[in-house]
CSV table of C-alpha atoms and ligand atoms in Angstrom, one decimal:
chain,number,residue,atom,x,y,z
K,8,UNK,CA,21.3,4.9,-21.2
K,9,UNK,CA,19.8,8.0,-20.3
K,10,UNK,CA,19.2,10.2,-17.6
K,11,UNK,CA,16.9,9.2,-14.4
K,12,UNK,CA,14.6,11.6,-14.1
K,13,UNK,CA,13.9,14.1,-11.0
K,14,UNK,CA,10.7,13.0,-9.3
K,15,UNK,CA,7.6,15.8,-9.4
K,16,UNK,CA,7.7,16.9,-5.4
K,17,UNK,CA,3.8,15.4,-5.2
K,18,UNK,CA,5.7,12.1,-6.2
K,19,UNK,CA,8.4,12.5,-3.7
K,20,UNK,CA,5.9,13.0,-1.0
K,21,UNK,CA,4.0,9.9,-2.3
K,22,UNK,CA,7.5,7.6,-2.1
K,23,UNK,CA,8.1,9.4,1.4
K,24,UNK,CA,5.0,8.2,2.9
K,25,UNK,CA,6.5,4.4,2.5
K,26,UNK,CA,4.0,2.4,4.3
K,27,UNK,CA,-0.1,2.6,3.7
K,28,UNK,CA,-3.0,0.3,4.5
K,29,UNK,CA,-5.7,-0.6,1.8
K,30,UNK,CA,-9.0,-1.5,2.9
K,31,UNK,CA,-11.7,-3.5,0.9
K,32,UNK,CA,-15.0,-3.1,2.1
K,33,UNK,CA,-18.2,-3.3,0.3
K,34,UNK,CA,-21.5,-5.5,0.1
K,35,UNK,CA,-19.2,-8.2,-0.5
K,36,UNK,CA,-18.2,-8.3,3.2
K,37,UNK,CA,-21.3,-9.6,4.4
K,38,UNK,CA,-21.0,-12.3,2.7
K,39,UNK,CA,-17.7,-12.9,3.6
K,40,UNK,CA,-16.3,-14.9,1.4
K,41,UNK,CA,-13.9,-12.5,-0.7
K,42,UNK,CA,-14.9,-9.5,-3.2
K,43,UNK,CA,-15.1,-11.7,-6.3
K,44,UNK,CA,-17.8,-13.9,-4.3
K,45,UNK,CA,-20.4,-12.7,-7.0
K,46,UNK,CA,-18.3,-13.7,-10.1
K,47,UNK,CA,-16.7,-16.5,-9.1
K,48,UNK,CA,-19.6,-17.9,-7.0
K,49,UNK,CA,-22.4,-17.1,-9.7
K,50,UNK,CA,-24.5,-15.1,-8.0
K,51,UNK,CA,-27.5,-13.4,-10.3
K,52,UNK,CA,-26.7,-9.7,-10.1
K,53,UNK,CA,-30.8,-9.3,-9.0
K,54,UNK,CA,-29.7,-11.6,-5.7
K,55,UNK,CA,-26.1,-10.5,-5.0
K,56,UNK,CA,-27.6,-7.0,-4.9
K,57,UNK,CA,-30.1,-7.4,-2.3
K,58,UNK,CA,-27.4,-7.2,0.3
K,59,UNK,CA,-27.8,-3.7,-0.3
K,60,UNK,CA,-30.8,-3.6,1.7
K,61,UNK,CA,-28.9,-5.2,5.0
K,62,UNK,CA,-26.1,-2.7,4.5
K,63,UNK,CA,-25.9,-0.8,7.7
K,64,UNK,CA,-22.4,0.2,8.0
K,65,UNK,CA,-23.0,0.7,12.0
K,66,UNK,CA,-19.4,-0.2,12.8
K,67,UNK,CA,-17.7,2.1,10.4
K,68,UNK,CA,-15.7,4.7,11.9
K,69,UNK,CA,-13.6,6.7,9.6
K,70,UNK,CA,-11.7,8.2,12.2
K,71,UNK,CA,-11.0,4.9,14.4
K,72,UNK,CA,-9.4,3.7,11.5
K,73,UNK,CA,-7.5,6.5,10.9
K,74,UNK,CA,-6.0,6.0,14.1
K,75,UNK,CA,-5.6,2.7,13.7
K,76,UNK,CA,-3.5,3.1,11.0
K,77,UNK,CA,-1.1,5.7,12.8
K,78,UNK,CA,-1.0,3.0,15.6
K,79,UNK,CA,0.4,1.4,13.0
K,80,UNK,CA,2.5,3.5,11.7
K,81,UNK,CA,0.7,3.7,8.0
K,82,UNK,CA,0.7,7.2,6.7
K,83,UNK,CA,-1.9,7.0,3.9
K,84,UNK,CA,-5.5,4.8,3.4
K,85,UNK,CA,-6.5,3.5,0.0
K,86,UNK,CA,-10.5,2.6,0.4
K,87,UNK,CA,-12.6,1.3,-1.8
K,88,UNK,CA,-15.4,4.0,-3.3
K,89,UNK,CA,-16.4,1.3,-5.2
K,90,UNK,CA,-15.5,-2.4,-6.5
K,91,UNK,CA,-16.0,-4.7,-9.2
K,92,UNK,CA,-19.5,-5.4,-8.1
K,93,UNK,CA,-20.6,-2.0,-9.0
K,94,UNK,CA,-21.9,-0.8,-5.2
K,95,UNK,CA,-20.6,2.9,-3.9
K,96,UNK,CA,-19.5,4.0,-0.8
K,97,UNK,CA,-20.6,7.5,-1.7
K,98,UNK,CA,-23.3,9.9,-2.7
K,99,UNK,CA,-23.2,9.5,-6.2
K,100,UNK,CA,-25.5,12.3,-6.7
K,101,UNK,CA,-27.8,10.6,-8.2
K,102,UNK,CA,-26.0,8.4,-10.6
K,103,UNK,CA,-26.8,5.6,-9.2
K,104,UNK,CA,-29.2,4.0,-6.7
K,105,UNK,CA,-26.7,1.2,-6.3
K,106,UNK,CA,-24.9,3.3,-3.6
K,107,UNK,CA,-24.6,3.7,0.6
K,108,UNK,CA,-27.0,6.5,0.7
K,109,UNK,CA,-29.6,3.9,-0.7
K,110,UNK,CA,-28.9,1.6,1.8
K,111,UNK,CA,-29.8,0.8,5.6
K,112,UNK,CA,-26.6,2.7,6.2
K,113,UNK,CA,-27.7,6.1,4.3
K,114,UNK,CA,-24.3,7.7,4.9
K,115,UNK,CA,-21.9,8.9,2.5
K,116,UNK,CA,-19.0,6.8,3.9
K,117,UNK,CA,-16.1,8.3,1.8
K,118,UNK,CA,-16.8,11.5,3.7
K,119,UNK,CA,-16.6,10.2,6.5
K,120,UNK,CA,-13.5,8.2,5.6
K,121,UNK,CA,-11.7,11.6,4.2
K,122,UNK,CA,-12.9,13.7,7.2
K,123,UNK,CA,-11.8,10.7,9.8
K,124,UNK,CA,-8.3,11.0,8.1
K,125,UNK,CA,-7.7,14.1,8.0
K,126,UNK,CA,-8.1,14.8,11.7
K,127,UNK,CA,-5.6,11.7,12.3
K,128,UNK,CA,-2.9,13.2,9.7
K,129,UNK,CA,-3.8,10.4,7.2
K,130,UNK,CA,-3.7,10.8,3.5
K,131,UNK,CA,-7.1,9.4,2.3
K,132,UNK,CA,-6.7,7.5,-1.0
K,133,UNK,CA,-9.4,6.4,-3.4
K,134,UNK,CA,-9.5,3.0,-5.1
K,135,UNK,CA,-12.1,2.5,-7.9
K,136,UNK,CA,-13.1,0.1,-10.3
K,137,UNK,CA,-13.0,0.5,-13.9
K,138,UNK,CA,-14.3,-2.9,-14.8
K,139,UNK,CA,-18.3,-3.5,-13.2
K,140,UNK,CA,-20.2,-6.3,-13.1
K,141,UNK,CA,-23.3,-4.6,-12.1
K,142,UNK,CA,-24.2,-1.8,-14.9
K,143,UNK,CA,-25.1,-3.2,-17.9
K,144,UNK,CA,-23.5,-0.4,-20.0
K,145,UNK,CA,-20.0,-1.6,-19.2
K,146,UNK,CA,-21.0,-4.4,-21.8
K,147,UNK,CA,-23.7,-3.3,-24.2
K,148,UNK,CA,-22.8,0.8,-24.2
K,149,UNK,CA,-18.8,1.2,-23.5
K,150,UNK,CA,-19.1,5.1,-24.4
K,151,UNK,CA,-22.0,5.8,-22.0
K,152,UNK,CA,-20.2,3.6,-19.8
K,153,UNK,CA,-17.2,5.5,-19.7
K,154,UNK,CA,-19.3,8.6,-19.2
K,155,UNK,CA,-20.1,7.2,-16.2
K,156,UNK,CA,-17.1,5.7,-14.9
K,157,UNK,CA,-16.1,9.3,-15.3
K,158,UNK,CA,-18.9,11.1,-13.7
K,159,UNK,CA,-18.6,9.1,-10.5
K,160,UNK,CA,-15.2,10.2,-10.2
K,161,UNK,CA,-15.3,13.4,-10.6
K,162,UNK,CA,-17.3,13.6,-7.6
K,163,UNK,CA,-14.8,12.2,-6.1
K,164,UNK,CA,-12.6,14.4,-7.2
K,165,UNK,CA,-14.7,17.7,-6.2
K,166,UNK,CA,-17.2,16.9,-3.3
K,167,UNK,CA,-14.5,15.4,-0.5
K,168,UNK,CA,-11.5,18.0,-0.5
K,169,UNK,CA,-7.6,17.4,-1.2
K,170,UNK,CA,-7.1,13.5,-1.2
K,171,UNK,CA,-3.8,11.6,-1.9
K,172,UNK,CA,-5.1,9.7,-5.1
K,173,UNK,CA,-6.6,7.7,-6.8
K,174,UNK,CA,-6.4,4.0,-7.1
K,175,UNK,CA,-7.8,2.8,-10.4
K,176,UNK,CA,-8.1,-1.4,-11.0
K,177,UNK,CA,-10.1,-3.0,-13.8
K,178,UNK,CA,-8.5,-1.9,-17.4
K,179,UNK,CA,-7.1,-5.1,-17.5
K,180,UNK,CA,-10.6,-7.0,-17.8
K,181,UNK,CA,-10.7,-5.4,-21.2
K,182,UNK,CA,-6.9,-4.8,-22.3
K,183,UNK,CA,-8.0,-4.0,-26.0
K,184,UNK,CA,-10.9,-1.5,-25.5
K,185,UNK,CA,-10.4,2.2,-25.7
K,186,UNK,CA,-10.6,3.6,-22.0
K,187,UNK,CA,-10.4,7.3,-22.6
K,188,UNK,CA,-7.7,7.7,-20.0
K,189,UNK,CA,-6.7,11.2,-21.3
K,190,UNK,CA,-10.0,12.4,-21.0
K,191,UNK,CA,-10.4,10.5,-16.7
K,192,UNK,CA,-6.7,11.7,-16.2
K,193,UNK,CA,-7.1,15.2,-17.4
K,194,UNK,CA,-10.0,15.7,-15.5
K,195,UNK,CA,-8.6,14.1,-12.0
K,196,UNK,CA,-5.4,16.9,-12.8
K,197,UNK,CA,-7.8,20.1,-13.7
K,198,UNK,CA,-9.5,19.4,-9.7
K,199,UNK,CA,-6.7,17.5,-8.3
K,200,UNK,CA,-3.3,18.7,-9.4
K,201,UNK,CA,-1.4,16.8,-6.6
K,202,UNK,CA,-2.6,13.8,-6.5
K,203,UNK,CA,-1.3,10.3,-7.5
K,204,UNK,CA,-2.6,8.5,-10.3
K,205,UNK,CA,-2.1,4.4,-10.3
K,206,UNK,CA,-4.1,2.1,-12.5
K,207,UNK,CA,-3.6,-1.5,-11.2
K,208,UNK,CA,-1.7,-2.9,-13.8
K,209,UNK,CA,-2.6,-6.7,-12.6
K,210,UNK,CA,-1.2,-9.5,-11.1
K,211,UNK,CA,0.6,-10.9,-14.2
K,212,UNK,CA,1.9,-7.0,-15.7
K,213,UNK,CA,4.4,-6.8,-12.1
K,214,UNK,CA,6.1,-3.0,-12.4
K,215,UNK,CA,4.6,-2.4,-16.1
K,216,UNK,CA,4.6,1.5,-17.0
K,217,UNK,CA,1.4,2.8,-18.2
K,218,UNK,CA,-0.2,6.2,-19.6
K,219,UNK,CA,1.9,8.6,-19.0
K,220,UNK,CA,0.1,10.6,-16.8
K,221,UNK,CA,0.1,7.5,-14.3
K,222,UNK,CA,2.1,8.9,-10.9
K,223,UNK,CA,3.5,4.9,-9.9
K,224,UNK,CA,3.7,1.5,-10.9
K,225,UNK,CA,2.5,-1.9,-9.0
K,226,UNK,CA,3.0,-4.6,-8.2
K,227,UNK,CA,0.2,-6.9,-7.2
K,228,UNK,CA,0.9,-9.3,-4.4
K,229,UNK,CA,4.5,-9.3,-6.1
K,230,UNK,CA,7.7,-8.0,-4.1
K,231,UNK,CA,9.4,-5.1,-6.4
K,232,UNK,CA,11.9,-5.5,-8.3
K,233,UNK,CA,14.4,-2.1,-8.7
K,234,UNK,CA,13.2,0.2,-11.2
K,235,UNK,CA,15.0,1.3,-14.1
K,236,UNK,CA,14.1,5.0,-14.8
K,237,UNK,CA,16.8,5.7,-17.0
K,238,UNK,CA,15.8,7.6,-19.9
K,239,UNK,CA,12.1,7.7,-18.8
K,240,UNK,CA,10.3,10.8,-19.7
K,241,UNK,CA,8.9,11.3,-16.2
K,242,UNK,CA,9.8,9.6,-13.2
K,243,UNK,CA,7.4,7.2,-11.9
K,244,UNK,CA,6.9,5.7,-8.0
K,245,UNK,CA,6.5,2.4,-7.2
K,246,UNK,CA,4.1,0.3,-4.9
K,247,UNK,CA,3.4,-3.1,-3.8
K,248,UNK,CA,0.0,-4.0,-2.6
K,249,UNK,CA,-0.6,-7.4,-0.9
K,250,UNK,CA,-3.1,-9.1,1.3
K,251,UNK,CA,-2.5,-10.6,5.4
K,252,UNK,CA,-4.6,-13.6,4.0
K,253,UNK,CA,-5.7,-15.5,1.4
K,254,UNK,CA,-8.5,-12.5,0.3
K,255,UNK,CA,-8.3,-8.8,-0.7
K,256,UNK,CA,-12.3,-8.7,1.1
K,257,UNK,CA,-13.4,-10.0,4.1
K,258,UNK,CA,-13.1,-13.5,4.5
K,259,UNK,CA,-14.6,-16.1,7.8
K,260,UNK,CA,-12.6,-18.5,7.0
K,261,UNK,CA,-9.4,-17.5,5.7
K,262,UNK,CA,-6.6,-19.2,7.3
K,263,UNK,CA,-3.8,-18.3,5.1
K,264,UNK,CA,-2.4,-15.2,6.9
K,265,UNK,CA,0.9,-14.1,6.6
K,266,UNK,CA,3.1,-13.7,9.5
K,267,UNK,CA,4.2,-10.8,11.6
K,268,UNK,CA,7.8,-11.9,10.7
K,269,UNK,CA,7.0,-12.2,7.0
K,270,UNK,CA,5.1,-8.5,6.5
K,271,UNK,CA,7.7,-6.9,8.6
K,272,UNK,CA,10.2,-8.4,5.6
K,273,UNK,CA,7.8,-7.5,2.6
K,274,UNK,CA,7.9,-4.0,4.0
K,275,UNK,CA,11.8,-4.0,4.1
K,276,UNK,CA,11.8,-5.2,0.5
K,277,UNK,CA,9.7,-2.5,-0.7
K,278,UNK,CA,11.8,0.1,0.8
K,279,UNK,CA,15.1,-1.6,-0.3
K,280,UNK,CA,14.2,-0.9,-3.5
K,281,UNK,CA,12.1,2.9,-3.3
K,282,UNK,CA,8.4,1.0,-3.5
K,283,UNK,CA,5.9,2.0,-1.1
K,284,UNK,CA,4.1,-1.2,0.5
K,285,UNK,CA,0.5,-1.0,1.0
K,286,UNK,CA,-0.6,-3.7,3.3
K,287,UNK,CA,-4.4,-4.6,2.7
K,288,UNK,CA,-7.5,-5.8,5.2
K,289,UNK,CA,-11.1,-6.4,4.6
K,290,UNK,CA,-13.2,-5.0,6.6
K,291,UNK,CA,-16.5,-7.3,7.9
K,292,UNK,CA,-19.8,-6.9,6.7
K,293,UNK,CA,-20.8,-3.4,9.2
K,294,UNK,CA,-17.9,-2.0,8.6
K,295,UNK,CA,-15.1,-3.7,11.6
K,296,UNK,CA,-12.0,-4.3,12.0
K,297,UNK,CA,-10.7,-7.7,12.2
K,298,UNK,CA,-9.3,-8.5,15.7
K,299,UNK,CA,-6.1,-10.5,14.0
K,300,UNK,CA,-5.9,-7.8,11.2
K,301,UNK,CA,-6.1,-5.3,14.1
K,302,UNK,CA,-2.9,-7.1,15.8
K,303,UNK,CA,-1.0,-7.4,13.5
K,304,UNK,CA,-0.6,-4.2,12.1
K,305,UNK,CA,0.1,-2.8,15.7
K,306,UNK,CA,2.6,-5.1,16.2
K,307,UNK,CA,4.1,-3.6,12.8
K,308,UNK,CA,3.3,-0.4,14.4
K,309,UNK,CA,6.0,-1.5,17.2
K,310,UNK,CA,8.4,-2.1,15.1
K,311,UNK,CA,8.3,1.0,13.4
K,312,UNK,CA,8.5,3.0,16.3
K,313,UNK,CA,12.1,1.9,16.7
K,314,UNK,CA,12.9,1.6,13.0
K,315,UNK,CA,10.2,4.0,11.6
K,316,UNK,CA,13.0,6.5,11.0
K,317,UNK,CA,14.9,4.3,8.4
K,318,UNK,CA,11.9,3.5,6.3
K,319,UNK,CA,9.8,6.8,5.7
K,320,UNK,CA,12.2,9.2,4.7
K,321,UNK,CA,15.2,7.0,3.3
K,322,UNK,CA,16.0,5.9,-0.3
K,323,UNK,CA,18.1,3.6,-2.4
K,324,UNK,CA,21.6,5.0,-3.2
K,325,UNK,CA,23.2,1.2,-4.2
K,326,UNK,CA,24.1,-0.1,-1.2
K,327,UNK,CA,24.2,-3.4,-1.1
K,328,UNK,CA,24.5,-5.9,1.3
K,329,UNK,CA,25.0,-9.7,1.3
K,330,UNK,CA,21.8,-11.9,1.3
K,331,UNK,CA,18.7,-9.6,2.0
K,332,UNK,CA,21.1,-6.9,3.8
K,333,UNK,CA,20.7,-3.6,2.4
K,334,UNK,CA,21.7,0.1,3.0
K,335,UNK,CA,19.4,3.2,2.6
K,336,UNK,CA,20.1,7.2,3.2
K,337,UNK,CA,18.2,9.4,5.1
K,338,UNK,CA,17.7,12.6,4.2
K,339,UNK,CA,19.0,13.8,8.0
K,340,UNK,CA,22.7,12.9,6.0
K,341,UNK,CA,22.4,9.2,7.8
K,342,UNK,CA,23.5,5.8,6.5
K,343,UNK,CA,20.6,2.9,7.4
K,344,UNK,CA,21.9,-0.5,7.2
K,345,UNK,CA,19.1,-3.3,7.0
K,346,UNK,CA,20.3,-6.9,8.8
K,347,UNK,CA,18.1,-9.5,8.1
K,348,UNK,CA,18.7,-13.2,10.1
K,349,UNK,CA,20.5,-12.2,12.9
K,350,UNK,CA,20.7,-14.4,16.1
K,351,UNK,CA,19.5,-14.0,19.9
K,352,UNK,CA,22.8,-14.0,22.4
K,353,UNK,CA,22.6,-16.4,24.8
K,354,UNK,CA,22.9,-19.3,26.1
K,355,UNK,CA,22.8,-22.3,23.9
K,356,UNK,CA,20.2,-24.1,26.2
K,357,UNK,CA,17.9,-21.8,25.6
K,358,UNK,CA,18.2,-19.3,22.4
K,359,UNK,CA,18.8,-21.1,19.3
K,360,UNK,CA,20.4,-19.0,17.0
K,361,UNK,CA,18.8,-18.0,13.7
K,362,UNK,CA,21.2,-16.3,11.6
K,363,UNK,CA,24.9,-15.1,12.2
K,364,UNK,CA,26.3,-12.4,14.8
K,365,UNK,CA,29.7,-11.0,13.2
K,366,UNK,CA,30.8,-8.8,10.7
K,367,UNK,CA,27.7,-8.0,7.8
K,368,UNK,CA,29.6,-6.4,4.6
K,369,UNK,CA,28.2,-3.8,2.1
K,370,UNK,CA,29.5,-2.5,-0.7
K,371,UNK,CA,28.9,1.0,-2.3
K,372,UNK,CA,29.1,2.8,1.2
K,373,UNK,CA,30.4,6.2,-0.5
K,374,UNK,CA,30.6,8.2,2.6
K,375,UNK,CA,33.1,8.7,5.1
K,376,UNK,CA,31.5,7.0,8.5
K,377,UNK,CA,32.1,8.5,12.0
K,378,UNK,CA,30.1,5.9,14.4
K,379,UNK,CA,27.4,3.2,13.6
K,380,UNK,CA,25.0,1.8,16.5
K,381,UNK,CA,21.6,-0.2,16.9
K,382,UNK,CA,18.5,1.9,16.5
K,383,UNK,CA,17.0,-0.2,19.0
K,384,UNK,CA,19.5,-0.2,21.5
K,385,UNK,CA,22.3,2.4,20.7
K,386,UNK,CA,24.7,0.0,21.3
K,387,UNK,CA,27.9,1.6,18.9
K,388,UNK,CA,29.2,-1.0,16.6
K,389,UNK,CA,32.7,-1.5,15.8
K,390,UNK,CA,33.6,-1.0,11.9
K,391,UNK,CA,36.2,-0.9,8.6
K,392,UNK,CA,35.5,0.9,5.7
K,393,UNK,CA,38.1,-0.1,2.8
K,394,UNK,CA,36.7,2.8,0.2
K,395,UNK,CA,39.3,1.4,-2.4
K,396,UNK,CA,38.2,-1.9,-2.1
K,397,UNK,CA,34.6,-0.6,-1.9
K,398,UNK,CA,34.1,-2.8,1.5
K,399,UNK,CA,32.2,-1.5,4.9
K,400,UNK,CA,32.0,-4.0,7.4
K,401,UNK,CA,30.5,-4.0,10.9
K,402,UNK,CA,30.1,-6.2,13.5
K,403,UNK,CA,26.7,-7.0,13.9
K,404,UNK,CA,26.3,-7.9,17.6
K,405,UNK,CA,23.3,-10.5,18.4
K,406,UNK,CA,19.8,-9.7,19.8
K,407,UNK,CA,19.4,-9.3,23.7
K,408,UNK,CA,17.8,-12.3,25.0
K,409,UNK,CA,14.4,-11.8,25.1
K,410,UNK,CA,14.3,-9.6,22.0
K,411,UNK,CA,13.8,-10.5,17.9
K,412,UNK,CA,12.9,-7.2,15.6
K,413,UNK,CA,13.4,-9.8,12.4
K,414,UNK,CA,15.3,-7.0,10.4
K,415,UNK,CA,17.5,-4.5,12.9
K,416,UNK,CA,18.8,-1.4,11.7
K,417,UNK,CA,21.8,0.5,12.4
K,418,UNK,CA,21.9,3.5,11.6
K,419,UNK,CA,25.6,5.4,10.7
K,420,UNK,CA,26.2,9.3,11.4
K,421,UNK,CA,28.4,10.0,8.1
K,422,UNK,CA,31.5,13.1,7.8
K,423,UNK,CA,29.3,14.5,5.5
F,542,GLC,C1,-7.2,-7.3,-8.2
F,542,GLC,C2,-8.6,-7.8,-7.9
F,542,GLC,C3,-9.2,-6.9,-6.9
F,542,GLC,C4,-8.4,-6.2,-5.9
F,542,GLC,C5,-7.1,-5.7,-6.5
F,542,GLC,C6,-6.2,-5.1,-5.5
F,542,GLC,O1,-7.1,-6.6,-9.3
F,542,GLC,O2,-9.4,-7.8,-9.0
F,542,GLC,O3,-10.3,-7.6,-6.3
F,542,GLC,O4,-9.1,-5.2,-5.5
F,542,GLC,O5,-6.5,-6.7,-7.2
F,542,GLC,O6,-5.0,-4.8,-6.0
C-alpha cells in the first residue's frame, strides 16, 4: 500500500490554480489549418518556412490576453515558445534565425507574453517542443540536437523572470532515444526552483508517471482518471489539456467545437478528481483571438464567478456522489457538493425538465454539517446525515426558471 505522499508547496500552488488556458500560436496559424499542417499536409520545409516572412504578429497583445483569461476565470497561460515545426516565439539569441525577431514581426513575443501576464496576475507557462521537424540535427546529430533543445531553454529559463513552468511535448516521437532529461531538468531547477515540470506524455500514455523530476501528469484530450499516489516517492499533480474544436492550432474551418455545457462538465471532472484542466485556443495567423473561442471562455468565466470558490481552492477527500455528483473541501473548512442534471422549476408547458429535483445522496461526508445552501442563490437546503450508515442526503431544489448553471454547487458550513 504505502503512504501518499505530501505535495512540494510549488505543487500545491500548481493544483490550486485549477483552471488554465493553453494557447497554440505559431506560423502554422496562417495557414490555418492546424499545427501539424506541415507534416501531415507535406509541405517542403523550404516552403512551409516562408511564412516566416509574412509573420507580423500585429494583433498579439500579451496583456489583452492576460485579461482575457481572468475574464475567464483561468489563473495560468501555457504558450507556445515553439512547436513541432521548429519556429520561436523568442529571441533565441542567436541560435536560430528561424525565430520572431527574424520575422516581419521582430518582437520577442514570450516577453511580451510573460510581462502582459504578470501585470494581470497570470502565471505565464511555457510549452516547448522536443521533437522538430525543421532542424536537421534532430535526425542526423541527436547530441548536438539536444544541445540545442537545451540551449533554447535555458533562455527561457533566465531572460523572462519567474514563470509557472514548463510544458515539454515531443519525447514520445522518439520513445527509445536517450533525451538527457537529467541534464534539461537539472538545469530548468538550478534557474527555476519553483516551477512545474510536465513532459506531454501523449494521447495514448493517459496519466503515465515519468522522470522523476516531472512536477504532474496528463492527460491528453482524456478526462482524468483518480490518481493513485500511494507509495510514490514524490507526489505528482495532475492535468488534462483538451481543445474547444477539432484543432490544438488555428483552424478556418473547424466545426467541431465543444459546448459551453460540455467544457463547464470537463472542468468539473478535472476537479473531482485533483487535475487541473487546461482548456486550449489557437490563436489566428497575427496573433487574435477567435470571436467564438473568446465567448466561450467568458461564458465559463460566468460561471465561475458563482462557483469559482468550489473549484480553485478545493480538493478530493472521497466524497462521492451518485452519477457524476461529487463532493470537494475547501480549505475555508467548507463541504462543496457537485449536482450534475438537475431540472428548471416550472411549469410543464414550458421548462422541460432535464434531470431530477429531490434528495442527491453522498457517501463519505465525515463532518458534522450545520446548514447547506445554493452558491448561486443561497437558498438553504434541507438535509440528513446518517454517519453510521455513511449517508448525507439533501434536497436538491430545481433551477429558477430562467436559469441553467449545468453543475450547481452547494456548498455546506461544517461543526468543524
Ligand atoms: C500533441 C500534439 C501537439 C499539441 C499537443 C498538446 O502532442 O502533437 O500538436 O501541441 O498534443 O497537448
Amino acid at each position: 500500500m504505502g503512504q501518499i505522499p505530501v505535495p512540494k508547496p510549488y505543487i500545491r500552488e500548481f493544483e490550486k490554480l485549477g483552471y488554465g488556458m493553453f494557447i497554440h500560436w505559431g506560423l502554422y496559424s496562417q495557414l490555418a489549418q492546424g499545427e501539424w499542417v506541415m507534416k501531415l499536409r507535406k509541405i517542403p520545409k523550404e516552403e512551409y518556412s516562408l511564412l516566416q516572412n509574412t509573420f507580423t504578429a500585429e494583433h498579439f497583445d500579451g496583456r489583452e490576453i492576460a485579461r482575457l483569461a481572468k475574464r475567464a476565470g483561468m489563473k495560468y497561460i501555457v504558450l507556445t515558445a515553439r512547436h513541432h515545426d521548429g519556429f520561436s516565439l523568442y529571441d533565441t539569441r542567436g541560435l536560430s534565425d528561424y525565430d520572431s525577431m527574424h520575422s516581419p514581426a521582430a518582437r520577442d513575443l514570450m516577453a511580451d507574453f510573460a510581462a502582459g501576464c504578470r501585470a494581470e496576475g497570470i502565471v505565464p507557462f511555457f510549452y516547448h517542443t522536443t521533437l522538430d521537424w525543421y532542424v536537421d540535427s534532430y535526425r542526423e546529430d541527436f547530441e548536438a540536437y539536444l544541445r540545442y533543445l537545451q540551449q533554447s531553454v535555458e533562455i527561457l529559463c533566465t531572460e523572462y523572470g519567474k514563470i509557472g513552468g514548463m510544458w515539454f511535448d515531443g519525447n514520445w516521437d522518439k520513445p527509445d532515444a536517450d533525451w538527457q532529461e537529467d541534464a534539461l531538468y537539472g538545469m530548468i531547477r538550478r534557474n527555476q526552483p519553483e516551477a512545474i515540470i510536465v513532459n506531454n506524455s501523449g494521447l495514448h500514455k493517459l496519466g503515465v508517471y515519468g522522470h522523476p523530476e516531472i512536477d504532474s501528469v496528463t492527460f491528453e484530450q482524456g478526462r482524468p482518471h483518480p490518481m493513485d499516489r500511494r507509495g510514490k516517492p514524490k507526489y505528482v499533480a495532475a492535468e488534462m489539456c483538451q481543445t474547444m474544436g477539432a484543432y490544438w492550432g488555428y483552424s478556418g474551418a473547424d466545426f467541431a467545437f465543444k459546448s459551453t455545457k460540455e467544457l463547464i462538465e470537463h472542468l468539473c471532472a478535472c476537479r473531482k478528481v485533483g487535475a487541473n484542466y487546461l482548456l486550449n485556443i489557437g490563436l489566428t495567423g497575427t496573433g487574435r483571438v477567435a470571436k467564438l473561442q473568446e465567448a466561450m471562455l467568458e461564458t465559463i468565466g460566468d460561471w465561475l464567478r458563482v462557483f469559482g470558490q468550489a473549484i480553485y481552492t478545493t480538493a478530493p477527500c472521497g466524497i462521492a456522489g451518485s452519477g457524476s455528483d461529487f463532493g470537494l473541501a475547501g480549505e475555508d473548512g467548507k463541504l462543496y457538493f457537485f449536482v450534475h442534471q438537475l431540472a428548471v422549476s416550472g411549469d410543464w408547458n414550458v421548462t422541460v425538465p432535464s434531470g431530477g429535483v429531490g434528495p442527491r445522496t453522498f457517501t463519505g461526508v465525515r463532518r458534522t454539517i450545520r446548514s447547506i445552501r445554493w452558491m448561486d442563490n443561497g437558498e438553504e437546503l434541507s438535509f440528513v446525515h446518517d454517519p453510521a450508515k455513511d449517508l448525507f442526503s439533501f434536497q436538491a431544489t430545481g433551477y429558477p426558471y430562467g436559469e441553467d448553471y449545468v453543475v450547481r454547487v452547494a456548498e455546506a458550513v461544517t461543526e468543524d
